[in-house]
Amino acid sequence: MESIEIESKANGIVIEIAMDTLPDLANITGWQANSGWFYITLYRVSGDSASLMPTNLAHDILDFQIIETKESLQLGIRLNETIENHEFSQGKNTNTLVASLHYSTEYLAQLDTIKQMELGQIKRRLSSEFKNWLYFTGTGLGITGLLNNSNNDVNTQTIIGIGILISTFILDKI
């Protein structure tokens, strides 16, 4: 192992591990401990823990440790939030291992940015074609009703036309 870069995202943590040779993905495991630590174990990987220690940790990372054994190197990350899902992938054309650690969906639902997105709320709006048709129909009925009126009383056709115009205007503004 040559270097470790940790980046905090809204939905979790991304860890990029530069290596001289990439291990088989079957030799990499990760799990969430009940203590709040998330561990990544890299079997048959070695490195100098003192030089690999990241200098700047994101605010949501409480602690970070590197544990060396004869057979493996283990990274421990203590976080405010638990990791619900994780995945490991290899960088294209580089000797980089990428660990994507994802927070729980319950945590993500509480984020202000997610709340501001108004997900799941259906915005019902009149299509412009339908709205124009309603305005045209209401105007046509209202004018026809006024022209067909011989005794200067408001007839049913005029009332319906004005009703369509008012209803369409109100629905358009809501």
Short mmCIF file of C-alpha atoms in Angstrom, two decimals:
data_model
loop_
_atom_site.label_atom_id
_atom_site.label_comp_id
_atom_site.label_asym_id
_atom_site.label_seq_id
_atom_site.Cartn_x
_atom_site.Cartn_y
_atom_site.Cartn_z
CA MET A 1 0.00 0.00 0.00
CA GLU A 2 1.38 3.41 -0.99
CA SER A 3 -1.16 6.06 0.11
CA ILE A 4 -4.68 6.58 1.46
CA GLU A 5 -7.04 9.42 0.60
CA ILE A 6 -10.35 9.80 2.41
CA GLU A 7 -13.15 12.00 1.10
CA SER A 8 -16.39 12.69 2.92
CA LYS A 9 -19.59 12.89 0.88
CA ALA A 10 -23.19 13.59 1.89
CA ASN A 11 -24.12 9.92 1.46
CA GLY A 12 -20.96 8.36 2.93
CA ILE A 13 -17.20 8.09 2.63
CA VAL A 14 -14.96 7.37 -0.37
CA ILE A 15 -11.51 5.91 0.34
CA GLU A 16 -8.94 5.75 -2.44
CA ILE A 17 -6.01 3.46 -1.73
CA ALA A 18 -3.02 3.66 -4.06
CA MET A 19 -1.09 0.39 -4.29
CA ASP A 20 1.91 -0.92 -6.18
CA THR A 21 -0.19 -3.95 -7.27
CA LEU A 22 -3.90 -4.50 -6.85
CA PRO A 23 -5.03 -7.43 -4.71
CA ASP A 24 -7.81 -9.75 -5.76
CA LEU A 25 -11.16 -8.25 -4.69
CA ALA A 26 -11.91 -11.57 -2.96
CA ASN A 27 -9.12 -10.70 -0.51
CA ILE A 28 -10.83 -7.50 0.65
CA THR A 29 -13.58 -7.43 3.27
CA GLY A 30 -15.43 -4.75 5.17
CA TRP A 31 -17.83 -4.76 8.11
CA GLN A 32 -19.54 -2.45 10.56
CA ALA A 33 -18.76 -3.15 14.21
CA ASN A 34 -21.25 -2.39 17.01
CA SER A 35 -18.70 0.01 18.50
CA GLY A 36 -19.19 2.54 15.68
CA TRP A 37 -16.04 1.50 13.84
CA PHE A 38 -16.08 0.33 10.23
CA TYR A 39 -13.22 -1.99 9.29
CA ILE A 40 -11.66 -2.76 5.93
CA THR A 41 -9.32 -5.74 5.89
CA LEU A 42 -6.92 -6.19 2.99
CA TYR A 43 -5.48 -9.71 3.04
CA ARG A 44 -1.95 -10.18 1.69
CA VAL A 45 -1.36 -6.42 1.68
CA SER A 46 1.36 -4.61 3.60
CA GLY A 47 2.43 -1.04 4.15
CA ASP A 48 4.06 1.37 6.57
CA SER A 49 1.25 2.49 8.91
CA ALA A 50 3.17 5.61 10.01
CA SER A 51 3.58 6.98 6.48
CA LEU A 52 0.08 5.90 5.37
CA MET A 53 -1.80 7.78 8.10
CA PRO A 54 -3.92 10.53 6.48
CA THR A 55 -3.06 14.02 7.75
CA ASN A 56 -6.48 15.64 7.36
CA LEU A 57 -9.65 13.79 8.35
CA ALA A 58 -13.12 15.01 7.47
CA HIS A 59 -15.28 16.35 10.29
CA ASP A 60 -17.58 13.30 10.29
CA ILE A 61 -14.64 10.91 10.84
CA LEU A 62 -14.04 10.66 14.57
CA ASP A 63 -10.93 8.49 14.42
CA PHE A 64 -8.81 6.50 11.99
CA GLN A 65 -6.39 3.64 12.61
CA ILE A 66 -4.20 1.29 10.64
CA ILE A 67 -3.63 -2.17 12.09
CA GLU A 68 -0.79 -4.28 10.68
CA THR A 69 -0.65 -8.05 11.03
CA LYS A 70 1.50 -10.71 9.39
CA GLU A 71 -1.21 -11.55 6.84
CA SER A 72 -3.11 -8.32 6.34
CA LEU A 73 -3.51 -4.60 6.75
CA GLN A 74 -6.69 -3.36 8.40
CA LEU A 75 -8.14 0.15 8.21
CA GLY A 76 -10.46 1.25 11.00
CA ILE A 77 -12.71 4.27 10.58
CA ARG A 78 -14.83 5.53 13.45
CA LEU A 79 -17.78 7.57 12.20
CA ASN A 80 -20.74 9.46 13.60
CA GLU A 81 -23.07 7.42 11.40
CA THR A 82 -23.11 3.71 10.71
CA ILE A 83 -22.28 2.30 7.30
CA GLU A 84 -25.19 0.38 5.81
CA ASN A 85 -23.61 -0.68 2.50
CA HIS A 86 -20.12 -0.80 1.09
CA GLU A 87 -18.45 -1.80 -2.13
CA PHE A 88 -14.91 -2.14 -3.41
CA SER A 89 -13.80 -1.42 -6.95
CA GLN A 90 -10.55 -1.05 -8.82
CA GLY A 91 -9.62 2.14 -10.63
CA LYS A 92 -9.34 1.86 -14.40
CA ASN A 93 -5.78 1.95 -15.70
CA THR A 94 -4.43 2.68 -12.21
CA ASN A 95 -3.39 0.64 -9.21
CA THR A 96 -6.07 2.25 -7.07
CA LEU A 97 -8.58 0.48 -4.89
CA VAL A 98 -11.75 2.50 -4.21
CA ALA A 99 -13.88 1.74 -1.15
CA SER A 100 -17.34 3.34 -1.22
CA LEU A 101 -19.00 3.37 2.19
CA HIS A 102 -22.67 4.37 2.24
CA TYR A 103 -24.60 5.74 5.22
CA SER A 104 -28.03 4.35 6.09
CA THR A 105 -31.09 5.49 4.18
CA GLU A 106 -32.64 6.69 7.45
CA TYR A 107 -29.70 9.06 7.95
CA LEU A 108 -29.89 10.30 4.36
CA ALA A 109 -33.60 11.01 4.71
CA GLN A 110 -32.82 13.38 7.59
CA LEU A 111 -30.36 15.51 5.59
CA ASP A 112 -31.51 19.05 4.86
CA THR A 113 -30.56 18.80 1.19
CA ILE A 114 -32.81 15.75 0.78
CA LYS A 115 -35.67 17.43 2.62
CA GLN A 116 -35.41 20.46 0.35
CA MET A 117 -35.75 18.27 -2.74
CA GLU A 118 -39.42 17.59 -1.89
CA LEU A 119 -39.18 14.02 -3.10
CA GLY A 120 -42.42 12.14 -3.45
CA GLN A 121 -44.52 15.27 -3.70
CA ILE A 122 -46.38 15.33 -6.96
CA LYS A 123 -46.78 18.77 -8.45
CA ARG A 124 -50.02 18.81 -10.34
CA ARG A 125 -50.13 21.45 -13.00
CA LEU A 126 -52.29 22.04 -15.98
CA SER A 127 -50.52 21.46 -19.25
CA SER A 128 -50.23 24.63 -21.27
CA GLU A 129 -52.29 23.13 -24.11
CA PHE A 130 -55.14 22.14 -21.79
CA LYS A 131 -55.01 25.49 -19.98
CA ASN A 132 -55.15 27.40 -23.29
CA TRP A 133 -58.07 25.24 -24.42
CA LEU A 134 -59.96 26.02 -21.19
CA TYR A 135 -59.32 29.78 -21.55
CA PHE A 136 -60.40 29.65 -25.20
CA THR A 137 -63.54 27.62 -24.40
CA GLY A 138 -64.51 29.83 -21.45
CA THR A 139 -64.03 32.99 -23.49
CA GLY A 140 -65.96 31.54 -26.43
CA LEU A 141 -68.91 30.45 -24.25
CA GLY A 142 -68.99 33.79 -22.44
CA ILE A 143 -68.96 35.87 -25.62
CA THR A 144 -71.49 33.60 -27.38
CA GLY A 145 -73.78 33.81 -24.37
CA LEU A 146 -73.60 37.63 -24.37
CA LEU A 147 -74.25 37.86 -28.12
CA ASN A 148 -77.23 35.48 -27.98
CA ASN A 149 -78.78 37.37 -25.08
CA SER A 150 -81.63 39.53 -26.28
CA ASN A 151 -83.16 40.69 -22.99
CA ASN A 152 -79.94 41.88 -21.23
CA ASP A 153 -80.06 39.12 -18.63
CA VAL A 154 -77.08 36.91 -17.90
CA ASN A 155 -77.86 33.50 -19.39
CA THR A 156 -76.56 30.03 -18.50
CA GLN A 157 -74.06 29.96 -21.35
CA THR A 158 -72.41 33.20 -20.15
CA ILE A 159 -72.29 31.93 -16.53
CA ILE A 160 -70.64 28.65 -17.61
CA GLY A 161 -68.08 30.54 -19.74
CA ILE A 162 -67.19 32.91 -16.88
CA GLY A 163 -67.07 29.93 -14.48
CA ILE A 164 -64.59 28.10 -16.74
CA LEU A 165 -62.42 31.23 -17.01
CA ILE A 166 -62.35 31.82 -13.23
CA SER A 167 -61.74 28.13 -12.45
CA THR A 168 -58.91 27.91 -14.98
CA PHE A 169 -57.31 31.10 -13.62
CA ILE A 170 -57.46 29.79 -10.02
CA LEU A 171 -56.05 26.36 -10.99
CA ASP A 172 -53.34 28.04 -13.03
CA LYS A 173 -52.22 30.14 -10.04
CA ILE A 174 -52.23 27.32 -7.47
#
